[in-house]
Amino acid sequence: MWVFVLKRENASHEADLDVLWDFGATGLEEGEREVRAYFERRVDLPLIGEWQQAEERDWQAEWKASLRPVEAGRITIVPPWLRGEVPEGRLALVIDIGMAFGTGHHETTRMAVEELGRTDLAGKRVLDVGTGSGVLAIAAMRLGASEALGVDLDPVTIPAARENARANGLDPDGLTLRFVEGTLSDVRAAPFDVIVANLYAELHDMLMNQYRDVIVASGSLLLTGILTSKLDVVLAALARQGFSHVDTRTDGDWALVAARA
Ligand code: SAM
């Protein structure tokens, strides 16, 4: 890979940036004193600057190497290559990075795993709506649930979730843990003792009547993916459907709401 370094004093800004893109730049880094334009090969540019050979960097490998274990209540979430770093006595949850959301690094995933850890799951049936990597359904099983079902509209998530289940010693083809492509209206195994969903406020608002339809009396509803600025939308929908609000937790701009049916 090659980098064309253009000093700011020689650049007429926007017009020159357009030239770099037009001549095939694959990326631009704009610093205060210079612009660095990345190219697959050297080209004849009508600009004054200097060509340098760039060091090839494996961004994916660098990012993977920077990942650290995530502590979420009683659970430590790790990618497979950090499995050995889970301290003794903690529950390990192995989640590979992939196409599906849910490595545990997002505040909402972490809060949901923590909340599952505070919920009595022993012998309970859990529904995870928007399962992504399967992290919440798998966490529920690790925390003692008797059954968990993960549903997701996005087809790429289901193989990822199934693979993550296997990485945790769980059988995604067994009777207790399953992942299904679809949404709440596709769920045929109701009712559930616990519903956990990391979606977003407006969608929780829309789905609230369906949560009500598939939850047992006194069941726990754990909702996250909610921006704190949108909490009112979710609290109003809970009240509308007759759920009692139990608790709200926040982390930065994000909130998790726990309610009882
Ligand atoms: N549960 C994982 C976690 O907590 O990290 C992933 C959450 S991710 C923010 C939301 C997931 O919900 C995505 O995988 C998306 O495809 C899925 N999703 C969005 N709308 C949905 C719907 N109406 N029904 C089911 N899944 C949905």
Short mmCIF file of C-alpha atoms and ligand atoms in Angstrom, two decimals:
data_model
loop_
_atom_site.label_atom_id
_atom_site.label_comp_id
_atom_site.label_asym_id
_atom_site.label_seq_id
_atom_site.Cartn_x
_atom_site.Cartn_y
_atom_site.Cartn_z
CA MET A 1 0.00 0.00 0.00
CA TRP A 2 1.16 3.55 -0.79
CA VAL A 3 0.51 6.86 0.95
CA PHE A 4 0.54 10.22 -0.76
CA VAL A 5 1.39 12.89 1.81
CA LEU A 6 0.06 16.31 0.92
CA LYS A 7 1.21 19.23 3.09
CA ARG A 8 -1.66 21.49 4.10
CA GLU A 9 0.27 24.56 2.81
CA ASN A 10 0.28 23.02 -0.69
CA ALA A 11 -3.34 21.94 -0.60
CA SER A 12 -6.37 23.91 -1.70
CA HIS A 13 -8.47 21.71 0.58
CA GLU A 14 -11.73 20.37 -0.78
CA ALA A 15 -10.71 20.52 -4.46
CA ASP A 16 -7.51 18.53 -3.75
CA LEU A 17 -9.35 15.99 -1.65
CA ASP A 18 -11.70 15.45 -4.60
CA VAL A 19 -8.67 14.89 -6.86
CA LEU A 20 -7.30 12.26 -4.45
CA TRP A 21 -10.61 10.38 -4.44
CA ASP A 22 -10.92 10.73 -8.25
CA PHE A 23 -7.47 9.15 -8.69
CA GLY A 24 -8.41 6.12 -6.62
CA ALA A 25 -7.56 6.91 -2.98
CA THR A 26 -8.99 4.16 -0.76
CA GLY A 27 -8.91 6.32 2.36
CA LEU A 28 -7.90 9.76 3.64
CA GLU A 29 -6.49 10.81 7.00
CA GLU A 30 -6.79 14.54 7.54
CA GLY A 31 -4.31 15.92 10.07
CA GLU A 32 -3.69 19.54 11.03
CA ARG A 33 -0.52 19.83 8.92
CA GLU A 34 -0.96 17.18 6.27
CA VAL A 35 -3.40 14.95 4.48
CA ARG A 36 -2.43 11.29 4.04
CA ALA A 37 -4.15 9.58 1.12
CA TYR A 38 -3.95 5.78 0.84
CA PHE A 39 -3.63 4.08 -2.56
CA GLU A 40 -3.25 0.46 -3.70
CA ARG A 41 -0.51 1.61 -6.09
CA ARG A 42 1.35 4.78 -7.06
CA VAL A 43 -0.47 6.96 -9.59
CA ASP A 44 0.47 10.18 -11.39
CA LEU A 45 -1.22 12.86 -9.34
CA PRO A 46 -1.49 16.52 -10.42
CA LEU A 47 -0.63 17.61 -6.86
CA ILE A 48 2.57 18.50 -4.98
CA GLY A 49 3.32 15.91 -2.34
CA GLU A 50 5.42 12.94 -1.42
CA TRP A 51 4.85 9.21 -1.94
CA GLN A 52 5.69 6.86 0.94
CA GLN A 53 5.36 3.11 1.14
CA ALA A 54 2.90 2.34 3.94
CA GLU A 55 3.34 -0.43 6.41
CA GLU A 56 0.62 -3.05 5.88
CA ARG A 57 -1.53 -3.23 9.00
CA ASP A 58 -3.94 -5.96 9.91
CA TRP A 59 -6.66 -3.83 11.50
CA GLN A 60 -8.81 -6.85 12.33
CA ALA A 61 -5.92 -8.55 14.16
CA GLU A 62 -5.06 -5.32 16.00
CA TRP A 63 -8.66 -4.85 17.09
CA LYS A 64 -8.93 -8.47 18.22
CA ALA A 65 -5.73 -8.09 20.23
CA SER A 66 -7.15 -5.00 21.95
CA LEU A 67 -10.30 -6.77 23.21
CA ARG A 68 -10.41 -7.32 26.96
CA PRO A 69 -12.73 -9.49 29.09
CA VAL A 70 -15.98 -7.77 30.11
CA GLU A 71 -17.19 -8.12 33.70
CA ALA A 72 -20.99 -8.22 33.92
CA GLY A 73 -22.17 -9.10 37.42
CA ARG A 74 -21.34 -12.75 38.08
CA ILE A 75 -20.30 -13.33 34.48
CA THR A 76 -17.09 -12.57 32.59
CA ILE A 77 -17.66 -12.30 28.82
CA VAL A 78 -14.64 -13.22 26.71
CA PRO A 79 -13.82 -14.03 23.09
CA PRO A 80 -12.59 -17.64 22.67
CA TRP A 81 -8.89 -16.71 22.68
CA LEU A 82 -9.22 -15.06 26.14
CA ARG A 83 -11.04 -17.99 27.75
CA GLY A 84 -7.99 -18.66 29.94
CA GLU A 85 -8.19 -15.15 31.44
CA VAL A 86 -11.48 -15.70 33.27
CA PRO A 87 -10.68 -15.61 36.99
CA GLU A 88 -11.47 -18.74 38.95
CA GLY A 89 -14.89 -18.67 40.57
CA ARG A 90 -16.50 -16.50 37.88
CA LEU A 91 -18.92 -17.75 35.24
CA ALA A 92 -17.30 -17.60 31.81
CA LEU A 93 -19.40 -16.64 28.81
CA VAL A 94 -17.54 -17.19 25.54
CA ILE A 95 -18.76 -15.01 22.69
CA ASP A 96 -16.90 -14.79 19.41
CA ILE A 97 -16.84 -11.55 17.49
CA GLY A 98 -18.64 -11.91 14.21
CA MET A 99 -21.37 -10.35 12.15
CA ALA A 100 -23.89 -10.37 15.01
CA PHE A 101 -24.20 -7.63 17.67
CA GLY A 102 -23.46 -8.65 21.25
CA THR A 103 -19.83 -9.12 22.30
CA GLY A 104 -20.59 -7.64 25.72
CA HIS A 105 -18.63 -4.48 25.02
CA HIS A 106 -21.76 -2.37 24.56
CA GLU A 107 -23.25 -0.86 27.72
CA THR A 108 -26.69 -2.30 26.96
CA THR A 109 -25.48 -5.89 26.56
CA ARG A 110 -23.44 -5.60 29.75
CA MET A 111 -26.39 -4.16 31.71
CA ALA A 112 -28.69 -6.91 30.43
CA VAL A 113 -26.25 -9.67 31.46
CA GLU A 114 -25.89 -8.00 34.89
CA GLU A 115 -29.67 -7.81 35.29
CA LEU A 116 -30.08 -11.46 34.30
CA GLY A 117 -27.55 -12.21 37.06
CA ARG A 118 -29.74 -10.38 39.60
CA THR A 119 -32.88 -12.23 38.47
CA ASP A 120 -33.79 -15.61 39.90
CA LEU A 121 -33.57 -17.75 36.77
CA ALA A 122 -33.48 -21.19 38.38
CA GLY A 123 -35.89 -23.41 36.46
CA LYS A 124 -37.21 -20.44 34.47
CA ARG A 125 -38.06 -20.18 30.76
CA VAL A 126 -36.41 -17.18 29.14
CA LEU A 127 -37.17 -15.42 25.85
CA ASP A 128 -34.43 -13.23 24.32
CA VAL A 129 -35.90 -10.92 21.66
CA GLY A 130 -33.24 -9.65 19.22
CA THR A 131 -30.73 -12.25 20.28
CA GLY A 132 -27.87 -11.15 17.97
CA SER A 133 -24.82 -13.18 19.02
CA GLY A 134 -27.07 -15.14 21.40
CA VAL A 135 -25.27 -13.59 24.35
CA LEU A 136 -28.34 -13.02 26.55
CA ALA A 137 -29.98 -16.39 25.92
CA ILE A 138 -26.67 -18.14 26.56
CA ALA A 139 -26.07 -16.03 29.70
CA ALA A 140 -29.53 -17.03 30.94
CA MET A 141 -28.65 -20.72 30.53
CA ARG A 142 -25.31 -20.22 32.31
CA LEU A 143 -27.24 -18.53 35.15
CA GLY A 144 -29.57 -21.48 35.70
CA ALA A 145 -32.54 -21.01 33.36
CA SER A 146 -34.18 -24.28 32.39
CA GLU A 147 -34.89 -23.12 28.82
CA ALA A 148 -34.00 -20.19 26.60
CA LEU A 149 -35.23 -19.17 23.18
CA GLY A 150 -33.46 -16.48 21.14
CA VAL A 151 -35.25 -14.86 18.20
CA ASP A 152 -33.83 -12.42 15.70
CA LEU A 153 -35.09 -10.96 12.44
CA ASP A 154 -31.59 -10.92 10.94
CA PRO A 155 -30.72 -14.34 9.46
CA VAL A 156 -26.94 -13.88 9.91
CA THR A 157 -27.37 -13.91 13.68
CA ILE A 158 -28.77 -17.44 14.00
CA PRO A 159 -25.67 -19.43 12.92
CA ALA A 160 -23.50 -17.06 15.03
CA ALA A 161 -25.70 -17.59 18.09
CA ARG A 162 -25.69 -21.37 17.57
CA GLU A 163 -21.88 -21.39 17.29
CA ASN A 164 -21.59 -19.31 20.46
CA ALA A 165 -23.88 -21.77 22.26
CA ARG A 166 -21.53 -24.61 21.31
CA ALA A 167 -18.50 -22.59 22.48
CA ASN A 168 -20.19 -22.53 25.89
CA GLY A 169 -20.82 -26.26 25.96
CA LEU A 170 -24.53 -25.85 25.17
CA ASP A 171 -26.39 -27.73 22.46
CA PRO A 172 -28.40 -25.37 20.19
CA ASP A 173 -30.19 -28.44 18.78
CA GLY A 174 -31.25 -29.70 22.17
CA LEU A 175 -34.57 -29.18 23.91
CA THR A 176 -33.47 -26.42 26.25
CA LEU A 177 -31.77 -23.79 24.06
CA ARG A 178 -32.93 -22.74 20.63
CA PHE A 179 -32.41 -19.87 18.21
CA VAL A 180 -35.06 -19.00 15.67
CA GLU A 181 -35.14 -16.46 12.85
CA GLY A 182 -38.11 -14.16 13.30
CA THR A 183 -39.71 -11.87 15.80
CA LEU A 184 -42.16 -12.00 18.69
CA SER A 185 -45.12 -12.90 16.53
CA ASP A 186 -43.21 -16.02 15.36
CA VAL A 187 -42.75 -17.29 18.90
CA ARG A 188 -44.81 -20.44 19.40
CA ALA A 189 -43.45 -21.61 22.77
CA ALA A 190 -45.11 -19.08 25.09
CA PRO A 191 -45.48 -18.32 27.94
CA PHE A 192 -42.10 -17.27 29.37
CA ASP A 193 -41.11 -16.45 32.93
CA VAL A 194 -38.54 -13.88 31.82
CA ILE A 195 -38.31 -11.77 28.67
CA VAL A 196 -35.09 -9.91 27.94
CA ALA A 197 -34.82 -7.62 24.93
CA ASN A 198 -32.02 -5.30 23.84
CA LEU A 199 -33.75 -3.33 21.07
CA TYR A 200 -34.69 0.37 21.20
CA ALA A 201 -37.32 2.50 22.90
CA GLU A 202 -39.73 2.93 20.01
CA LEU A 203 -39.65 -0.79 19.23
CA HIS A 204 -40.29 -1.71 22.88
CA ASP A 205 -43.26 0.66 22.71
CA MET A 206 -44.58 -1.16 19.63
CA LEU A 207 -43.95 -4.65 21.04
CA MET A 208 -45.24 -4.00 24.57
CA ASN A 209 -48.64 -5.64 23.95
CA GLN A 210 -46.88 -8.71 22.51
CA TYR A 211 -44.54 -8.90 25.53
CA ARG A 212 -47.72 -8.94 27.61
CA ASP A 213 -49.14 -11.81 25.48
CA VAL A 214 -46.14 -14.13 25.97
CA ILE A 215 -45.20 -13.51 29.62
CA VAL A 216 -46.55 -15.36 32.68
CA ALA A 217 -48.30 -13.49 35.50
CA SER A 218 -45.60 -11.89 37.71
CA GLY A 219 -42.97 -12.63 35.04
CA SER A 220 -39.90 -10.37 34.67
CA LEU A 221 -39.50 -8.06 31.69
CA LEU A 222 -35.98 -6.70 31.19
CA LEU A 223 -35.73 -4.07 28.45
CA THR A 224 -32.62 -2.26 27.27
CA GLY A 225 -31.19 -0.56 24.18
CA ILE A 226 -33.06 2.48 25.52
CA LEU A 227 -31.47 5.93 25.32
CA THR A 228 -32.04 7.72 28.63
CA SER A 229 -33.66 10.55 26.64
CA LYS A 230 -36.31 8.03 25.46
CA LEU A 231 -37.04 6.40 28.83
CA ASP A 232 -40.44 8.10 29.04
CA VAL A 233 -41.59 6.26 25.90
CA VAL A 234 -40.90 2.87 27.51
CA LEU A 235 -42.26 3.77 30.95
CA ALA A 236 -45.52 5.00 29.37
CA ALA A 237 -45.85 1.80 27.32
CA LEU A 238 -45.23 -0.35 30.43
CA ALA A 239 -47.96 1.50 32.32
CA ARG A 240 -50.33 1.22 29.33
CA GLN A 241 -49.95 -2.58 29.31
CA GLY A 242 -50.27 -2.87 33.10
CA PHE A 243 -46.63 -3.82 33.88
CA SER A 244 -45.26 -2.56 37.20
CA HIS A 245 -42.02 -0.66 36.92
CA VAL A 246 -39.46 -2.24 39.24
CA ASP A 247 -36.16 -0.51 38.50
CA THR A 248 -34.23 1.61 36.01
CA ARG A 249 -30.46 1.35 35.66
CA THR A 250 -28.32 3.58 33.51
CA ASP A 251 -24.81 3.54 32.07
CA GLY A 252 -23.86 6.72 30.22
CA ASP A 253 -26.60 7.50 27.71
CA TRP A 254 -28.15 4.04 28.00
CA ALA A 255 -30.86 2.66 30.25
CA LEU A 256 -32.24 -0.71 31.25
CA VAL A 257 -35.75 -1.01 32.67
CA ALA A 258 -36.90 -3.94 34.78
CA ALA A 259 -40.65 -4.50 35.14
CA ARG A 260 -43.03 -7.12 36.46
CA ALA A 261 -46.09 -8.46 34.66
N1 SAM B 1 -29.14 -9.38 22.29
C1 SAM B 1 -27.86 -8.91 21.80
C2 SAM B 1 -27.21 -8.03 22.85
O1 SAM B 1 -27.86 -7.72 23.86
O2 SAM B 1 -26.04 -7.64 22.67
C3 SAM B 1 -28.02 -8.17 20.49
C4 SAM B 1 -28.85 -6.91 20.58
S1 SAM B 1 -28.80 -5.94 19.09
C5 SAM B 1 -28.74 -4.33 19.79
C6 SAM B 1 -30.46 -5.99 18.50
C7 SAM B 1 -30.80 -7.21 17.69
O3 SAM B 1 -32.21 -7.20 17.50
C8 SAM B 1 -30.20 -7.25 16.30
O4 SAM B 1 -29.54 -8.49 16.11
C9 SAM B 1 -31.40 -7.11 15.35
O5 SAM B 1 -31.26 -7.89 14.18
C10 SAM B 1 -32.54 -7.63 16.20
N2 SAM B 1 -33.89 -7.09 15.91
C11 SAM B 1 -34.22 -5.83 15.55
N3 SAM B 1 -35.56 -5.72 15.46
C12 SAM B 1 -36.09 -6.93 15.79
C13 SAM B 1 -37.42 -7.44 15.89
N4 SAM B 1 -38.49 -6.68 15.63
N5 SAM B 1 -37.58 -8.73 16.25
C14 SAM B 1 -36.51 -9.52 16.49
N6 SAM B 1 -35.22 -9.09 16.40
C15 SAM B 1 -35.02 -7.81 16.07
#
